[in-house]
Rosetta silent file (secondary structure, phi, psi, omega in degrees, C-alpha in Angstrom):
SEQUENCE: XXXXXXXXXXXXXXXXXXXXXXXXXXXXXXXXXXXXXXXXXXXXXXXXXXXXXXXXXXXXXXXXXXXXXXXXXXXXXXXXXXXXXXXXXXXXXXXXXXXXXXXXXXXXXXXXXXXXXXXXXXXXXXXXXXXXXXXXXXXXXXXXXXXXXXXXXXXXXXXXXXXXXXXXXXXXXXXXXXXXXXXXXXXXXXXXXXXXXXXXXXXXXXXXXXXXXXXXXXXXXXXXXXXXXXXXXXXXXXXXXXXXXXXXXXXXXXXX
SCORE:     score description
SCORE:     0.000 S_00000001
   1 L     0.000  135.509  179.209    6.305  -57.921  -25.795 S_00000001
   2 L   -81.546  158.612  175.201    9.086  -57.913  -28.385 S_00000001
   3 L   -61.201  148.827 -176.949    8.515  -58.743  -32.029 S_00000001
   4 E   -99.708  125.021  176.264    8.804  -62.433  -32.816 S_00000001
   5 E   -96.632  122.725  178.969   11.417  -63.536  -35.335 S_00000001
   6 E  -124.886  171.347  178.089   10.498  -66.728  -37.162 S_00000001
   7 L   -56.194  121.232  178.556   11.894  -68.503  -40.185 S_00000001
   8 L   101.238   -9.578  177.149   11.364  -66.097  -43.051 S_00000001
   9 E   152.816 -173.137 -176.233   10.954  -62.854  -41.123 S_00000001
  10 E  -102.089  139.247  173.316    9.668  -60.859  -38.159 S_00000001
  11 E  -110.120  127.275 -179.616    6.082  -60.913  -36.828 S_00000001
  12 E  -144.329  144.133 -178.293    4.958  -57.773  -34.994 S_00000001
  13 E  -132.953  137.880  172.926    1.587  -56.430  -33.854 S_00000001
  14 E  -124.738  135.671 -176.828    0.514  -52.967  -32.615 S_00000001
  15 E  -130.377  136.705  175.808   -2.915  -52.396  -31.030 S_00000001
  16 E  -128.146  133.858  169.635   -4.814  -49.216  -30.155 S_00000001
  17 E  -126.389  130.918 -179.611   -8.166  -48.965  -28.401 S_00000001
  18 E  -118.220  138.140 -175.064   -9.838  -45.572  -27.947 S_00000001
  19 E  -142.598  143.475  173.830  -12.754  -44.951  -25.582 S_00000001
  20 E   -59.317  125.939 -176.779  -14.842  -41.991  -24.456 S_00000001
  21 L   -86.678    0.280  178.386  -13.413  -41.017  -21.058 S_00000001
  22 L    79.270    1.608 -179.009  -16.719  -39.535  -19.829 S_00000001
  23 L  -125.141   20.311 -179.732  -15.157  -36.082  -19.357 S_00000001
  24 L    88.111    9.464  179.749  -15.275  -34.816  -22.933 S_00000001
  25 L  -127.172 -170.638 -179.213  -12.030  -36.490  -23.973 S_00000001
  26 E  -124.830  125.578  175.822  -10.730  -39.789  -25.321 S_00000001
  27 E   -94.443  156.322  177.964   -8.897  -42.414  -23.255 S_00000001
  28 E  -121.901   79.699 -177.812   -6.521  -45.006  -24.697 S_00000001
  29 E   -66.225  -21.096  176.527   -6.954  -48.131  -22.516 S_00000001
  30 E  -126.874  124.486  175.486   -4.913  -50.167  -25.012 S_00000001
  31 E  -149.735   77.339 -173.643   -1.685  -48.893  -26.554 S_00000001
  32 E  -115.593  138.411  177.204    0.471  -51.956  -27.141 S_00000001
  33 L  -153.912  160.822 -178.438    3.237  -52.470  -29.660 S_00000001
  34 L  -148.919  164.560  176.157    6.272  -54.658  -30.129 S_00000001
  35 L    54.050 -126.062 -176.063    9.428  -55.158  -32.151 S_00000001
  36 L   -77.818   -1.595  179.007    9.708  -52.749  -35.081 S_00000001
  37 E  -109.036  123.847  178.975    6.330  -51.125  -34.284 S_00000001
  38 E  -130.745  129.296  179.231    6.198  -48.504  -31.512 S_00000001
  39 E  -105.168  135.238  179.790    3.138  -46.449  -30.557 S_00000001
  40 E  -132.193  126.760  175.047    3.499  -43.081  -28.815 S_00000001
  41 E   -79.514  136.117  177.994    0.677  -40.903  -27.508 S_00000001
  42 E  -119.373  177.870 -177.204    1.141  -37.214  -28.294 S_00000001
  43 E   -64.187  127.200  179.912   -0.705  -34.071  -27.255 S_00000001
  44 E   -86.724 -174.460  179.900   -4.326  -34.233  -28.368 S_00000001
  45 E  -137.992  114.101 -178.593   -6.740  -31.489  -29.357 S_00000001
  46 L    62.270 -126.796 -179.222  -10.078  -31.095  -27.599 S_00000001
  47 L   -81.991   -4.901 -172.979  -11.836  -34.472  -27.459 S_00000001
  48 E   -90.465  128.405  170.604   -9.380  -36.020  -29.903 S_00000001
  49 E   -90.674  149.676 -178.864   -6.548  -38.316  -28.798 S_00000001
  50 E  -128.757  138.096 -179.395   -3.472  -38.523  -31.013 S_00000001
  51 E  -132.578  141.568  176.702   -1.057  -41.393  -31.546 S_00000001
  52 E  -116.979  132.216  175.708    2.109  -41.607  -33.632 S_00000001
  53 E   -93.235  121.397 -176.810    3.423  -44.877  -35.040 S_00000001
  54 E  -111.181  127.794  175.150    7.212  -44.955  -34.908 S_00000001
  55 E   -81.434  111.244 -176.745    9.245  -47.473  -36.897 S_00000001
  56 L   -83.227  -10.200 -179.512   11.864  -48.731  -34.438 S_00000001
  57 L  -144.800  169.131  174.738   13.673  -50.793  -37.115 S_00000001
  58 L   -69.016  153.655  173.729   14.062  -50.914  -40.885 S_00000001
  59 L   131.306 -179.306   11.613   11.363  -52.606  -42.812 S_00000001
  60 L   -72.788  141.560  175.962    9.184  -54.337  -43.540 S_00000001
  61 L   -97.974  170.209  178.682   11.772  -56.648  -45.100 S_00000001
  62 L   -54.555  128.441  179.759   11.116  -59.715  -47.197 S_00000001
  63 L    91.356  -13.304  178.649    9.227  -62.289  -45.134 S_00000001
  64 L   -72.604  155.416  175.608    8.146  -59.844  -42.395 S_00000001
  65 E  -140.612  106.058  179.109    4.504  -59.586  -41.322 S_00000001
  66 E  -104.999  143.562  177.450    3.406  -56.427  -39.489 S_00000001
  67 E  -135.426  132.343  175.320   -0.124  -55.826  -38.213 S_00000001
  68 E  -124.140  129.916 -178.920   -1.639  -52.627  -36.806 S_00000001
  69 E  -124.363  137.039  176.243   -5.117  -52.612  -35.251 S_00000001
  70 E  -134.487  127.772 -179.461   -7.183  -49.637  -34.084 S_00000001
  71 E  -123.449  115.054 -177.245  -10.586  -49.922  -32.379 S_00000001
  72 E  -111.048  116.848 -175.362  -12.462  -46.664  -31.739 S_00000001
  73 L   -87.225  168.216 -177.507  -15.510  -46.980  -29.498 S_00000001
  74 L   -51.743  129.823  177.491  -18.665  -44.862  -29.417 S_00000001
  75 L    87.019   -8.939 -178.815  -17.984  -41.235  -28.502 S_00000001
  76 L   -91.902  152.380  176.553  -14.197  -41.493  -28.940 S_00000001
  77 E  -130.773  129.103 -174.517  -12.109  -39.492  -31.401 S_00000001
  78 E  -138.265  137.525  173.960   -8.675  -40.677  -32.530 S_00000001
  79 E  -123.836  125.600 -178.885   -6.047  -39.393  -34.975 S_00000001
  80 E  -121.009  129.041  175.127   -3.163  -41.687  -35.916 S_00000001
  81 E  -129.820 -173.567  176.080   -0.107  -40.648  -37.888 S_00000001
  82 E  -131.795  155.102 -174.086    3.443  -41.898  -38.329 S_00000001
  83 L   -75.606  -24.619 -177.090    6.772  -40.315  -37.542 S_00000001
  84 L  -159.300  171.268  176.257    8.307  -40.996  -40.960 S_00000001
  85 L   -64.294  151.114  172.606    7.737  -42.771  -44.238 S_00000001
  86 E   -94.955  131.579 -178.361    7.697  -46.563  -44.265 S_00000001
  87 E  -115.412  116.521  174.317   10.250  -48.104  -46.627 S_00000001
  88 E   -79.004  125.724 -174.557    9.687  -51.598  -47.986 S_00000001
  89 L  -126.505  153.992  172.326   13.115  -53.208  -48.438 S_00000001
  90 L   -70.683  151.687  179.088   14.424  -56.524  -49.715 S_00000001
  91 L  -128.115 -176.115  178.015   15.561  -58.908  -46.987 S_00000001
  92 L   -64.457  -34.764  175.365   17.527  -62.095  -46.620 S_00000001
  93 L   -79.517  140.597  179.505   14.296  -63.991  -47.128 S_00000001
  94 L   -88.578    1.109 -177.698   12.958  -63.879  -50.678 S_00000001
  95 L   -73.091  162.724  177.061    9.372  -64.160  -49.451 S_00000001
  96 L   -68.769  139.694  171.934    6.732  -61.475  -49.737 S_00000001
  97 E   -91.116  152.491  179.040    6.407  -59.031  -46.841 S_00000001
  98 E  -129.709  143.839  175.682    2.963  -58.153  -45.481 S_00000001
  99 E  -136.847  109.503 -175.533    1.643  -55.072  -43.715 S_00000001
 100 E  -110.823  133.457  176.637   -1.950  -55.352  -42.501 S_00000001
 101 E  -119.089  128.314 -179.960   -4.043  -52.527  -41.042 S_00000001
 102 E  -123.306  119.015 -175.739   -7.346  -53.297  -39.310 S_00000001
 103 E  -120.851  136.413  177.156   -9.613  -50.385  -38.352 S_00000001
 104 E  -132.843  123.994 -176.645  -12.908  -50.484  -36.454 S_00000001
 105 E  -127.101  115.280 -176.117  -15.002  -47.350  -35.912 S_00000001
 106 L   -77.951  168.931  171.565  -18.218  -47.609  -33.899 S_00000001
 107 L   -54.370  133.697  178.233  -21.387  -45.538  -34.270 S_00000001
 108 L    75.743    8.930  177.012  -20.678  -42.024  -33.016 S_00000001
 109 L  -107.972  164.726 -178.644  -16.896  -42.547  -33.149 S_00000001
 110 E  -142.630  135.038  178.920  -14.322  -40.846  -35.383 S_00000001
 111 E  -135.426  130.248  169.908  -10.941  -41.982  -36.705 S_00000001
 112 E  -111.951  113.871 -179.090   -8.411  -40.157  -38.858 S_00000001
 113 E  -107.467  103.135 -168.300   -5.818  -42.624  -40.165 S_00000001
 114 E  -131.456   65.589  178.204   -3.071  -40.492  -41.729 S_00000001
 115 L   -71.900  163.988  172.799    0.261  -42.329  -42.035 S_00000001
 116 L   -75.179 -179.761 -172.454    3.202  -40.997  -43.997 S_00000001
 117 L   -65.623  154.780  170.478    4.094  -42.394  -47.407 S_00000001
 118 E  -105.773  121.135 -176.509    4.953  -46.003  -48.153 S_00000001
 119 E  -106.883  126.340  179.757    8.065  -46.217  -50.339 S_00000001
 120 E   -96.348  102.445 -178.453    8.677  -49.312  -52.438 S_00000001
 121 L   -80.538  155.167 -178.887   12.457  -49.744  -52.737 S_00000001
 122 L   -56.494  133.617  178.427   14.067  -51.718  -55.538 S_00000001
 123 L    90.019   -8.903 -179.236   14.052  -55.452  -54.910 S_00000001
 124 L   -84.287  163.215  177.634   11.275  -55.354  -52.304 S_00000001
 125 E  -146.038  103.034 -172.854    7.991  -57.266  -52.489 S_00000001
 126 E  -127.296  135.091  173.364    5.233  -55.962  -50.202 S_00000001
 127 E  -115.312  118.713 -177.210    1.515  -56.701  -49.931 S_00000001
 128 E  -112.107  134.516  173.942   -0.401  -54.085  -47.918 S_00000001
 129 E  -127.803  140.342  172.284   -4.007  -54.424  -46.806 S_00000001
 130 E  -127.785  116.023  178.455   -6.240  -51.894  -45.073 S_00000001
 131 E  -117.034  125.084 -178.920   -9.618  -53.154  -43.861 S_00000001
 132 E  -125.341  131.090  173.609  -11.984  -50.696  -42.163 S_00000001
 133 E  -114.833  122.200 -174.274  -15.346  -51.428  -40.563 S_00000001
 134 E  -123.290  134.569  175.216  -17.408  -48.327  -39.792 S_00000001
 135 L   -68.197  164.350 -176.304  -20.731  -48.066  -37.976 S_00000001
 136 L   -58.204  -31.839  179.627  -23.664  -46.372  -39.706 S_00000001
 137 L  -109.982   21.075  177.509  -23.024  -43.170  -37.729 S_00000001
 138 L   -86.591  163.562 -178.903  -19.234  -43.490  -37.623 S_00000001
 139 E  -130.515  134.253 -174.713  -16.763  -41.104  -39.229 S_00000001
 140 E  -144.105  138.894  167.420  -13.522  -42.118  -40.925 S_00000001
 141 E  -128.704  122.861  176.238  -10.708  -40.546  -42.916 S_00000001
 142 E  -123.110  127.444  175.617   -8.058  -42.858  -44.385 S_00000001
 143 E  -118.396  129.234  175.086   -5.124  -41.568  -46.431 S_00000001
 144 E  -127.722  135.063 -179.660   -2.781  -43.921  -48.262 S_00000001
 145 E  -135.175  128.572  178.652    0.194  -42.828  -50.347 S_00000001
 146 E  -117.665  133.333  179.121    2.541  -45.082  -52.312 S_00000001
 147 E  -119.348  127.816 -173.942    5.860  -43.922  -53.777 S_00000001
 148 E   -92.194   95.282  177.638    7.571  -46.094  -56.376 S_00000001
 149 L    86.989  152.397  171.375   11.269  -46.219  -55.576 S_00000001
 150 L   -78.158  179.328 -175.348   13.618  -43.854  -53.839 S_00000001
 151 L   -58.276  126.462  177.538   15.255  -41.011  -55.793 S_00000001
 152 L    71.659   19.527 -173.421   16.816  -42.353  -58.983 S_00000001
 153 L  -126.306  142.087  171.896   15.730  -45.919  -58.191 S_00000001
 154 L   -71.015  154.018 -179.817   13.379  -48.398  -59.836 S_00000001
 155 L   -81.266  163.781  165.386   10.546  -49.619  -57.586 S_00000001
 156 L   -85.213 -167.015  175.487   10.035  -53.010  -56.048 S_00000001
 157 E   -91.091  131.195 -178.410    6.752  -54.851  -56.352 S_00000001
 158 E  -134.258  124.978  174.899    3.956  -53.275  -54.326 S_00000001
 159 E  -121.956  127.954 -176.685    0.381  -54.508  -54.004 S_00000001
 160 E  -129.424  123.786  177.959   -2.081  -52.474  -51.963 S_00000001
 161 E  -120.406  133.108  177.654   -5.660  -53.479  -51.203 S_00000001
 162 E  -125.532  131.630 -179.753   -8.158  -51.295  -49.348 S_00000001
 163 E  -132.458  129.628 -178.921  -11.572  -52.487  -48.210 S_00000001
 164 E  -127.945  130.308  174.741  -14.146  -50.344  -46.395 S_00000001
 165 E  -120.183  138.983  176.896  -17.472  -51.487  -44.964 S_00000001
 166 E  -123.033  122.910 -178.216  -20.149  -49.186  -43.554 S_00000001
 167 L    54.077   38.488  177.821  -22.893  -50.709  -41.395 S_00000001
 168 L    81.782   -1.357 -178.112  -21.782  -54.135  -42.591 S_00000001
 169 E  -108.134  129.891  179.555  -21.998  -53.231  -46.277 S_00000001
 170 E   -72.423  121.900  177.509  -18.913  -53.116  -48.487 S_00000001
 171 E  -107.169  -15.574  179.602  -18.632  -49.686  -50.122 S_00000001
 172 E  -153.871  132.209  173.047  -15.066  -50.045  -51.447 S_00000001
 173 E  -151.289   98.969 -176.534  -12.820  -52.994  -52.300 S_00000001
 174 E  -137.488  154.871 -178.293   -9.976  -52.169  -54.647 S_00000001
 175 E  -133.973  138.126  177.749   -6.443  -53.334  -55.282 S_00000001
 176 E  -122.313  126.903  178.241   -3.477  -51.590  -56.887 S_00000001
 177 E  -123.315  131.410 -176.627   -0.411  -53.546  -58.044 S_00000001
 178 E  -137.102  157.278  172.295    2.754  -51.833  -59.292 S_00000001
 179 L    92.789 -175.624 -176.579    6.317  -52.738  -60.143 S_00000001
 180 L   -56.100  130.721  179.170    8.052  -55.848  -61.469 S_00000001
 181 L    88.827   -8.954  177.418    5.670  -58.773  -61.820 S_00000001
 182 L   -73.133  157.134  178.617    2.518  -56.647  -61.573 S_00000001
 183 L   -54.361  146.431 -178.274   -0.171  -57.121  -64.237 S_00000001
 184 L   -59.049  145.329  177.959    0.637  -55.419  -67.517 S_00000001
 185 L    94.645   -1.971 -176.880   -0.435  -51.836  -67.991 S_00000001
 186 L   -61.671  -27.907 -179.728    0.086  -50.683  -64.397 S_00000001
 187 L  -105.728   12.097 -178.424    2.322  -47.857  -65.646 S_00000001
 188 L   -88.451 -172.776 -177.146    0.339  -47.146  -68.797 S_00000001
 189 L   -59.428  -30.170  179.403   -2.239  -44.429  -69.580 S_00000001
 190 L   -87.716   -3.000  178.733   -4.972  -46.334  -67.711 S_00000001
 191 L  -113.842 -122.039 -177.018   -2.698  -46.809  -64.711 S_00000001
 192 L   -81.974  -14.261  176.135   -0.076  -44.498  -63.252 S_00000001
 193 L    59.058   35.351  179.591    0.779  -42.942  -66.611 S_00000001
 194 L    85.800   -4.917  178.544    4.459  -42.681  -65.777 S_00000001
 195 L   -74.233  154.937 -178.048    3.893  -41.059  -62.372 S_00000001
 196 L  -104.584   -0.901 -178.701    5.936  -42.248  -59.393 S_00000001
 197 E  -137.242  138.596  178.291    3.386  -41.591  -56.640 S_00000001
 198 E  -135.596  146.591 -177.962   -0.191  -42.755  -56.178 S_00000001
 199 E  -148.442  155.813  176.495   -2.646  -42.051  -53.386 S_00000001
 200 E  -133.017  142.251  175.736   -6.137  -42.746  -52.120 S_00000001
 201 E  -129.779  121.588  177.847   -8.262  -40.812  -49.671 S_00000001
 202 E  -114.597  127.751  179.871  -11.417  -42.389  -48.265 S_00000001
 203 E  -124.702  123.226  177.186  -13.841  -40.248  -46.270 S_00000001
 204 E  -115.495  123.126  178.238  -16.882  -41.738  -44.516 S_00000001
 205 L  -143.613  133.381 -177.483  -19.413  -39.340  -42.975 S_00000001
 206 H   -60.769  -28.598 -178.572  -23.049  -40.044  -42.107 S_00000001
 207 H   -68.713  -17.899  177.109  -24.181  -36.714  -43.605 S_00000001
 208 H   -65.418  -20.241  178.941  -23.107  -37.928  -47.064 S_00000001
 209 H   -64.483  -36.823 -179.453  -26.186  -40.196  -47.008 S_00000001
 210 L   -95.208  -23.166 -179.324  -28.472  -37.147  -47.275 S_00000001
 211 L  -132.799   75.415 -177.036  -26.092  -34.872  -49.168 S_00000001
 212 L   -60.286  147.013  176.619  -23.983  -37.039  -51.513 S_00000001
 213 L   -81.737  135.242 -179.404  -20.763  -35.586  -52.871 S_00000001
 214 L   -77.715  144.344  174.265  -20.781  -35.089  -56.639 S_00000001
 215 L   -67.284  139.921  178.369  -18.195  -36.804  -58.800 S_00000001
 216 E  -161.522  160.221  173.979  -15.652  -34.396  -60.229 S_00000001
 217 E   -90.967  123.162 -177.134  -12.137  -34.064  -61.600 S_00000001
 218 E   -81.394  -45.477  167.664   -9.959  -32.316  -59.037 S_00000001
 219 E  -152.489 -167.746 -172.907   -7.065  -31.700  -61.420 S_00000001
 220 L   -65.733  -16.710 -177.079   -5.637  -33.544  -64.404 S_00000001
 221 L  -123.905   20.525 -178.027   -4.411  -36.409  -62.203 S_00000001
 222 E  -148.130  143.123  178.536   -7.048  -36.659  -59.450 S_00000001
 223 E  -135.773  149.044  174.133  -10.746  -37.497  -59.216 S_00000001
 224 E  -108.139  125.032 -175.114  -13.395  -37.390  -56.492 S_00000001
 225 E  -130.190  120.491  173.770  -15.834  -40.314  -56.659 S_00000001
 226 E   -67.827  144.688  178.534  -18.886  -40.915  -54.443 S_00000001
 227 L  -103.128  170.891 -178.009  -19.225  -44.511  -53.261 S_00000001
 228 L   -80.363   66.824 -176.971  -22.365  -46.619  -52.816 S_00000001
 229 L   164.758 -175.840 -179.583  -22.847  -45.467  -49.243 S_00000001
 230 L   -78.378   62.336 -173.574  -22.056  -42.404  -47.105 S_00000001
 231 E  -151.386  158.630 -178.694  -18.485  -42.336  -48.395 S_00000001
 232 E  -136.023  141.662  173.957  -16.183  -40.735  -50.961 S_00000001
 233 E  -116.385  130.297  170.871  -13.004  -41.963  -52.647 S_00000001
 234 E  -110.992  123.894  176.170  -10.323  -39.618  -53.967 S_00000001
 235 E  -115.940  136.248 -176.368   -7.761  -41.234  -56.275 S_00000001
 236 E  -147.720  151.006  169.085   -4.680  -39.350  -57.417 S_00000001
 237 E  -129.079  154.993 -177.837   -1.314  -39.821  -59.084 S_00000001
 238 E  -155.972  166.863 -178.787    1.575  -37.362  -59.117 S_00000001
 239 L   -69.202  -29.818 -178.063    5.187  -36.997  -60.130 S_00000001
 240 L  -154.187  174.596 -175.043    6.397  -37.184  -56.527 S_00000001
 241 H   -64.955  -37.707 -178.054    5.287  -37.515  -52.900 S_00000001
 242 H   -63.290  -45.994 -179.683    5.179  -33.769  -52.227 S_00000001
 243 H   -67.371  -37.252  178.438    2.817  -33.058  -55.106 S_00000001
 244 H   -62.186  -45.184  179.428    0.652  -36.035  -54.202 S_00000001
 245 H   -59.822  -41.185  179.750    0.233  -34.822  -50.614 S_00000001
 246 H   -60.644  -41.328  179.851   -0.786  -31.388  -51.862 S_00000001
 247 H   -65.992  -44.506 -178.508   -3.524  -32.865  -54.066 S_00000001
 248 H   -68.461  -37.728  175.849   -4.901  -35.077  -51.293 S_00000001
 249 H   -63.045  -41.130  177.832   -4.825  -32.232  -48.768 S_00000001
 250 H   -62.534  -41.865 -179.874   -6.722  -30.036  -51.213 S_00000001
 251 H   -63.661  -43.365 -179.686   -9.285  -32.771  -51.745 S_00000001
 252 H   -64.792  -41.056  178.621   -9.850  -33.255  -48.019 S_00000001
 253 H   -63.574  -35.595 -178.431  -10.236  -29.523  -47.471 S_00000001
 254 H   -70.096  -21.436  178.881  -12.789  -29.333  -50.290 S_00000001
 255 L   -83.554   -7.030  173.635  -14.917  -31.959  -48.545 S_00000001
 256 L    95.633    0.000    0.000  -15.248  -29.670  -45.529 S_00000001
């Protein structure tokens, strides 16, 4: 099915379902996408299936609404990445663009959600949400990276909300707003402090319930914070996307 163009923008949905194939691997009975969202299965590793999200068109533009859903069933392992950075751009419509991610990870399932950076171009207005529901014995890694403007460019307005529930209990619900029109102080010492890139890494593992991760400062611009559940949040800011990725990769490696 192609993406649907309506007054004010394009509507597009991509869906992934991962299931234990009964032979030590992971099957993908659902891999559907349309319009500017294209899903491609790539070579997996062991029991893990891998999918790449490819942007077939520019965007999201003003007024667009993209949705990506991933459902990982018991015993399945899935890793999802993207082929390139996503660039939020202004469009003919002056309305806000939306990009919604919905993740579901069952008991005994594992999902690594590792897209490339989201770049907020000048004049754009994008609201991004990531909602993840994880079973008590599920495992999840979510990485989000936001870059404010292209090289030599002021950013657009970018609002990003991430919500994670484990066994039906909310362990994280936070929102970051940057750029023109965002609440005052977003670029001050208590916010990005002049940095152009910000990132979050959420790791959910059942073993954290018995062996919680200690809070610590990873470097001058990154912190590791245990959440009220078997989960950890890493928050970081950096001068650019390359440095931000290095900090988040280091943090993930330190968690084992």
